[in-house]
Coordinates of C-alpha atoms in Angstrom, one line a residue:
D1 CA 0.0 0.0 0.0
R2 CA 1.2 3.5 -0.7
A3 CA 0.8 6.8 1.1
A4 CA -0.2 10.1 -0.5
T5 CA 3.5 10.8 -1.2
G6 CA 3.6 7.8 -3.6
K7 CA 6.0 6.0 -1.4
E8 CA 5.4 2.8 0.6
A9 CA 3.2 3.5 3.6
V10 CA 4.8 2.7 7.0
I11 CA 2.5 0.4 9.0
I12 CA 3.2 0.6 12.7
D13 CA 1.9 -1.9 15.3
L14 CA 3.0 -0.5 18.7
K15 CA 2.6 -3.8 20.6
R16 CA 4.3 -6.0 18.0
D17 CA 7.0 -3.6 16.9
F18 CA 7.8 -1.7 20.1
G19 CA 6.3 -3.7 23.0
S20 CA 4.0 -0.7 23.9
D21 CA 0.5 -1.1 25.3
G22 CA -0.5 2.0 23.4
I23 CA -0.6 5.8 23.7
P24 CA -3.5 7.3 25.7
V25 CA -5.5 9.6 23.4
L26 CA -8.3 12.1 23.4
P27 CA -10.4 12.8 20.3
A28 CA -10.3 16.6 19.7
S29 CA -12.0 17.5 16.4
K30 CA -13.6 16.0 13.3
T31 CA -14.4 17.1 9.7
D32 CA -14.9 15.4 6.4
Q33 CA -11.2 15.7 5.6
Y34 CA -9.6 14.9 8.9
Q35 CA -10.0 13.8 12.5
A36 CA -7.7 15.3 15.2
Y37 CA -6.5 13.7 18.4
L38 CA -4.4 14.9 21.4
C39 CA -2.0 12.5 23.1
N40 CA 1.2 12.3 25.2
V41 CA 4.0 10.2 23.8
P42 CA 6.6 8.6 26.0
G43 CA 10.1 10.0 25.0
E44 CA 11.5 6.4 24.8
L45 CA 8.8 5.4 22.3
L46 CA 9.4 8.5 20.2
V47 CA 13.1 7.7 20.1
A48 CA 12.4 4.1 19.2
L49 CA 10.1 5.2 16.4
Y50 CA 12.7 7.5 14.9
D51 CA 15.5 5.0 15.4
R52 CA 13.6 2.5 13.3
Y53 CA 12.1 4.7 10.6
Q54 CA 14.4 7.8 10.7
S55 CA 13.9 10.2 7.7
R56 CA 10.8 8.2 6.6
L57 CA 9.0 9.5 9.7
L58 CA 10.0 13.1 8.7
E59 CA 9.4 13.0 5.0
G60 CA 6.4 15.4 5.4
N61 CA 8.5 17.6 7.7
V62 CA 9.4 21.0 6.2
R63 CA 12.8 20.9 7.7
S64 CA 14.9 18.0 8.8
F65 CA 16.9 18.3 12.0
L66 CA 18.7 21.7 12.2
Q67 CA 21.5 20.3 14.5
T68 CA 22.1 21.5 18.1
R69 CA 23.7 24.8 16.9
G70 CA 20.4 26.7 16.9
K71 CA 19.3 28.2 20.2
V72 CA 16.0 26.2 20.1
N73 CA 17.8 22.9 19.7
K74 CA 20.4 23.6 22.4
G75 CA 17.5 24.4 24.7
I76 CA 15.8 21.1 23.9
R77 CA 19.0 19.2 24.7
N78 CA 19.5 21.1 28.0
T79 CA 16.0 20.3 29.1
I80 CA 16.4 16.6 28.2
L81 CA 19.6 16.3 30.3
K82 CA 18.9 18.7 33.1
E83 CA 15.1 19.1 33.6
P84 CA 13.4 16.2 31.9
E85 CA 10.3 16.5 34.1
M86 CA 9.8 20.0 32.6
F87 CA 10.0 18.8 29.0
F88 CA 6.2 18.8 28.6
A89 CA 5.9 22.3 30.0
Y90 CA 8.8 23.8 28.0
N91 CA 8.3 22.1 24.6
N92 CA 5.7 22.9 22.0
G93 CA 5.5 19.2 21.2
I94 CA 4.9 17.7 17.8
A95 CA 2.3 17.8 15.1
A96 CA 1.8 14.6 13.1
T97 CA -0.4 13.3 10.4
A98 CA -1.5 9.7 9.6
E99 CA -3.6 8.1 6.9
S100 CA -5.3 6.0 9.5
M101 CA -5.0 5.1 13.2
D102 CA -6.0 2.1 15.3
V103 CA -7.7 3.2 18.5
V104 CA -9.0 0.8 21.1
S105 CA -11.1 1.4 24.3
T106 CA -9.6 0.2 27.6
D107 CA -10.5 0.5 31.2
A108 CA -8.0 3.5 31.3
G109 CA -9.7 5.1 28.3
Q110 CA -8.9 5.2 24.6
K111 CA -5.4 4.2 23.3
I112 CA -3.6 4.4 20.0
V113 CA -2.2 1.0 19.2
G114 CA -1.2 1.5 15.5
F115 CA -0.6 3.9 12.7
K116 CA -0.6 3.9 8.9
A117 CA 1.7 6.4 7.2
L118 CA 2.6 8.4 10.3
Q119 CA 4.4 11.6 9.5
I120 CA 5.8 14.2 11.9
V121 CA 5.1 17.4 10.0
N122 CA 6.2 19.8 12.7
G123 CA 8.5 19.0 15.6
G124 CA 11.2 17.1 13.7
Q125 CA 13.9 19.0 15.8
T126 CA 12.2 17.8 19.0
T127 CA 12.1 14.2 17.8
V128 CA 15.7 14.1 16.5
S129 CA 17.0 16.0 19.6
L130 CA 15.7 13.2 21.7
A131 CA 17.1 10.5 19.4
S132 CA 20.5 12.4 19.2
A133 CA 20.7 12.7 23.0
W134 CA 19.8 9.0 23.4
V135 CA 22.8 8.1 21.2
N136 CA 25.3 10.8 21.9
D137 CA 24.7 11.7 25.5
A138 CA 24.4 8.2 27.1
N139 CA 27.4 9.1 29.3
L140 CA 25.4 11.9 30.7
H141 CA 22.6 9.5 31.7
S142 CA 20.3 10.5 28.7
H143 CA 18.5 7.1 28.8
E144 CA 17.4 7.6 32.4
Q145 CA 16.4 11.2 31.7
I146 CA 14.4 10.4 28.5
A147 CA 12.5 7.7 30.5
K148 CA 11.0 10.6 32.5
I149 CA 10.0 12.6 29.4
F150 CA 6.5 12.8 27.7
V151 CA 6.0 14.7 24.5
P152 CA 2.7 16.4 23.7
M153 CA 1.5 15.3 20.2
K154 CA -1.4 16.4 18.0
V155 CA -2.3 13.9 15.4
S156 CA -4.4 14.7 12.4
V157 CA -5.8 11.6 10.5
V158 CA -6.0 13.0 7.0
T159 CA -7.7 11.4 4.0
P160 CA -5.3 10.5 1.2
E161 CA -7.3 12.9 -1.1
A162 CA -6.8 15.8 1.2
A163 CA -3.2 15.0 2.2
Q164 CA -1.4 17.0 -0.5
T165 CA -3.3 20.2 0.4
L166 CA -3.6 19.8 4.2
I167 CA -0.2 18.5 5.2
P168 CA 1.8 21.6 4.0
K169 CA -0.8 23.9 5.7
I170 CA -0.6 21.9 9.0
A171 CA 3.2 22.2 8.8
Q172 CA 3.0 26.0 8.2
Y173 CA 0.5 26.8 10.8
A174 CA 1.7 24.5 13.5
N175 CA 5.2 25.9 13.3
S176 CA 6.3 28.3 16.1
Q177 CA 9.9 27.4 16.6
N178 CA 12.7 28.0 14.0
K179 CA 11.5 30.3 11.2
V180 CA 10.2 28.4 8.2
S181 CA 10.9 30.0 4.8
D182 CA 8.8 29.7 1.7
A183 CA 11.5 27.4 0.3
D184 CA 11.1 25.0 3.2
L185 CA 7.3 25.0 2.8
A186 CA 7.6 24.1 -0.8
S187 CA 9.8 21.1 -0.2
N188 CA 7.0 18.6 -0.4
H189 CA 6.0 19.5 -4.0
Q190 CA 6.4 16.4 -6.2
F191 CA 8.9 18.4 -8.4
H192 CA 11.3 18.5 -5.5
Q193 CA 10.7 14.9 -4.5
R194 CA 11.5 13.8 -8.1
I195 CA 14.7 15.9 -8.2
E196 CA 15.7 14.3 -4.9
D197 CA 15.1 10.8 -6.3
L198 CA 17.1 11.6 -9.4
S199 CA 20.0 13.0 -7.3
R200 CA 20.1 9.7 -5.3
N201 CA 20.1 7.5 -8.4
I202 CA 22.2 9.2 -11.1
V203 CA 25.9 8.7 -10.8
A204 CA 28.1 11.5 -12.2
P205 CA 31.1 10.4 -14.4
A206 CA 34.3 9.6 -12.6
I207 CA 36.9 12.4 -13.2
G208 CA 40.4 13.2 -12.1
G209 CA 41.7 9.6 -12.2
N210 CA 39.0 8.5 -9.7
Q211 CA 37.8 4.9 -10.0
F212 CA 34.2 5.7 -9.2
G213 CA 31.6 8.3 -9.9
T214 CA 29.9 10.4 -7.3
Y215 CA 26.4 11.8 -6.6
W216 CA 25.1 15.4 -6.8
Y217 CA 23.1 15.5 -3.5
Y218 CA 19.9 17.5 -3.7
E219 CA 18.9 18.7 -0.2
R220 CA 15.2 18.9 -0.4
A221 CA 14.7 19.6 3.3
N222 CA 17.0 21.9 5.2
G223 CA 19.6 19.9 7.2
Q224 CA 19.0 16.7 5.3
Y225 CA 22.6 16.2 4.2
R226 CA 23.9 16.4 7.8
Q227 CA 21.1 14.1 9.1
E228 CA 22.2 11.3 6.7
T229 CA 25.1 10.5 9.0
Y230 CA 24.2 12.0 12.4
K231 CA 24.2 8.5 13.9
G232 CA 26.9 7.0 11.7
T233 CA 30.5 5.9 12.6
R234 CA 33.4 8.0 11.4
A235 CA 34.0 5.4 8.6
E236 CA 30.3 5.6 7.5
R237 CA 30.4 9.4 7.5
K238 CA 33.6 9.3 5.4
K239 CA 32.1 6.8 2.9
F240 CA 28.9 8.9 2.6
E241 CA 30.9 12.1 2.1
T242 CA 33.2 10.4 -0.5
Q243 CA 30.1 9.3 -2.5
N244 CA 28.3 12.6 -1.9
P245 CA 31.0 15.3 -1.7
K246 CA 29.9 18.4 0.2
N247 CA 30.8 20.7 -2.7
Q248 CA 28.2 18.7 -4.8
M249 CA 25.3 19.3 -2.4
F250 CA 22.8 21.9 -3.6
R251 CA 19.5 23.2 -2.2
K252 CA 16.2 24.3 -3.5
V253 CA 17.2 28.0 -3.5
D254 CA 20.4 27.1 -5.4
L255 CA 18.4 25.2 -8.1
A256 CA 16.1 28.2 -8.4
K257 CA 19.0 30.6 -8.8
Y258 CA 20.8 28.6 -11.5
Y259 CA 17.6 28.0 -13.5
N260 CA 16.4 31.6 -13.2
I261 CA 19.8 32.6 -14.7
Y262 CA 19.2 30.1 -17.6
L263 CA 15.7 31.7 -18.0
Q264 CA 17.6 35.0 -18.4
R265 CA 16.2 36.5 -15.2
P266 CA 19.3 37.9 -13.5
D267 CA 17.2 40.7 -12.1
I268 CA 15.1 38.2 -10.1
V269 CA 18.2 36.3 -8.9
S270 CA 19.7 39.6 -7.7
A271 CA 16.5 40.3 -5.7
G272 CA 17.5 37.6 -3.2
A273 CA 17.0 33.9 -2.5
Q274 CA 13.4 34.0 -1.4
K275 CA 12.2 36.2 -4.3
S276 CA 14.2 34.1 -6.8
F277 CA 12.7 30.9 -5.3
S278 CA 9.2 32.3 -5.4
V279 CA 9.4 33.3 -9.1
F280 CA 11.0 29.9 -10.0
T281 CA 8.2 28.1 -8.2
E282 CA 5.6 29.9 -10.3
W283 CA 7.4 28.9 -13.4
M284 CA 7.9 25.3 -12.2
I285 CA 4.2 24.8 -11.3
K286 CA 3.1 26.0 -14.7
E287 CA 5.5 23.6 -16.4
W288 CA 4.5 20.8 -14.1
D289 CA 0.8 21.2 -14.8
K290 CA 1.5 21.1 -18.5
N291 CA 3.8 18.0 -18.4
Q292 CA 5.3 16.4 -15.4
N293 CA 7.7 14.4 -17.5
F294 CA 10.0 17.5 -18.0
V295 CA 11.6 16.5 -14.7
N296 CA 13.7 13.7 -16.0
E297 CA 17.4 12.6 -16.2
E298 CA 18.2 15.1 -18.9
F299 CA 16.7 17.9 -16.8
F300 CA 18.7 16.9 -13.7
K301 CA 22.0 16.8 -15.6
K302 CA 21.2 20.2 -17.1
V303 CA 20.7 21.6 -13.6
V304 CA 24.0 20.2 -12.5
A305 CA 25.7 21.6 -15.6
L306 CA 24.2 25.0 -14.7
Y307 CA 25.7 24.6 -11.2
I308 CA 29.1 23.9 -12.6
L309 CA 28.8 26.9 -15.0
F310 CA 27.9 29.1 -12.1
Q311 CA 30.7 28.0 -9.8
K312 CA 33.3 28.4 -12.6
A313 CA 32.0 31.9 -13.5
D314 CA 32.0 32.8 -9.8
Y315 CA 35.7 31.8 -9.6
V316 CA 36.6 33.9 -12.5
V317 CA 34.7 37.0 -11.3
K318 CA 36.0 36.7 -7.8
G319 CA 39.5 37.4 -9.1
E320 CA 38.4 40.5 -11.0
Y321 CA 35.8 42.3 -8.9
K322 CA 35.5 42.9 -5.2
S323 CA 31.9 44.1 -5.1
Y324 CA 28.6 42.8 -6.6
K325 CA 30.2 39.4 -7.4
A326 CA 26.9 37.5 -7.3
N327 CA 25.1 40.0 -9.5
I328 CA 27.9 40.1 -12.1
V329 CA 28.0 36.3 -12.3
A330 CA 24.2 36.2 -12.8
Y331 CA 24.1 38.9 -15.5
A332 CA 27.2 37.5 -17.3
L333 CA 25.8 34.0 -17.6
A334 CA 22.3 35.2 -18.5
D335 CA 23.9 37.4 -21.2
I336 CA 25.6 34.3 -22.6
F337 CA 22.3 32.4 -22.7
H338 CA 20.6 35.4 -24.3
K339 CA 23.3 35.8 -26.9
V340 CA 23.1 32.1 -27.9
A341 CA 19.3 32.4 -28.2
Q342 CA 19.4 35.6 -30.2
D343 CA 22.4 35.2 -32.4
Y344 CA 22.6 31.4 -32.8
P345 CA 19.0 30.1 -32.7
D346 CA 20.1 26.8 -34.3
K347 CA 22.6 26.1 -31.5
V348 CA 22.4 25.4 -27.7
V349 CA 24.8 25.5 -24.8
D350 CA 26.4 22.0 -24.6
F351 CA 25.2 20.9 -21.2
K352 CA 25.8 17.2 -22.1
T353 CA 29.5 17.8 -22.5
I354 CA 29.7 19.8 -19.3
W355 CA 28.0 16.9 -17.4
K356 CA 30.3 14.4 -19.1
N357 CA 33.4 16.2 -18.2
Q358 CA 32.0 17.6 -14.9
N359 CA 33.8 20.8 -16.0
I360 CA 33.7 23.6 -18.7
S361 CA 36.1 23.6 -21.5

């Protein structure tokens, strides 16, 4: 069975999979499109859920874990280790969605005993802060402290038909922690999911005497690249970074910038990342509605070639100009694309060769 994202739906049986008797729950609200519940999740169970499903539990999240560098995440860690009994009072909790839930009546009231397609759409940093503390702060008695923690959770059981519309809105309106940008909120559009899938499956040609190719890692959700190895050993991290070099990681706002330059809109690029992303999103949605198949292997390789062009132009300009570097690069490249289109209508920029060589001539 598949969830609304098109991926295999995660089926969770709390008793069978985690030895849990269930999560006490209160029905809160009901409409034709969703039913809401309020509950209190034991910290240990939340850690176990994340440990088993990791990023699959956070696919609907607008941001992956933002590390403990932000003030909010440092505060969460301090509360876990020093005041676990105050976690419920200090933390906003998590907002989740599910395609369906198994709820049973007991002498102690109603309990959730299972989920289908559970997604944490807000509170990813709370979830991963607990999981990170469990793994990395065991020497500071994190296991005993997390055993004292309960996390408030709001669950919306959303019909598959309404999921694409409601889940991004739930994520947006539930958020009250780190600021969520428009780029973050758009991360669930199928365009970005498809680019992410392509980036994980297309191997770039081996260059510079290397015996193996590498990947161009598309970070669909902020912090995703770091999250890949947050629990890995040094050897696992090294292997991942060798296969996915950090200088080959690009984000949604980067993709928007490169493609807006190709569309000869350096003025939009120069207006800043959010404006650039907003204009690109309008273009992308129109193209997507006309024909989703434009997001294919050729398109992905073209985006990477645009990235390479931008980085090479940036290097050249950096040696010549001290001010307005980003603007000069954007206008210079856009001018090249404009000149090709105007003066050489029967020719195109050779993106295929740039991809093949992973470099410009």
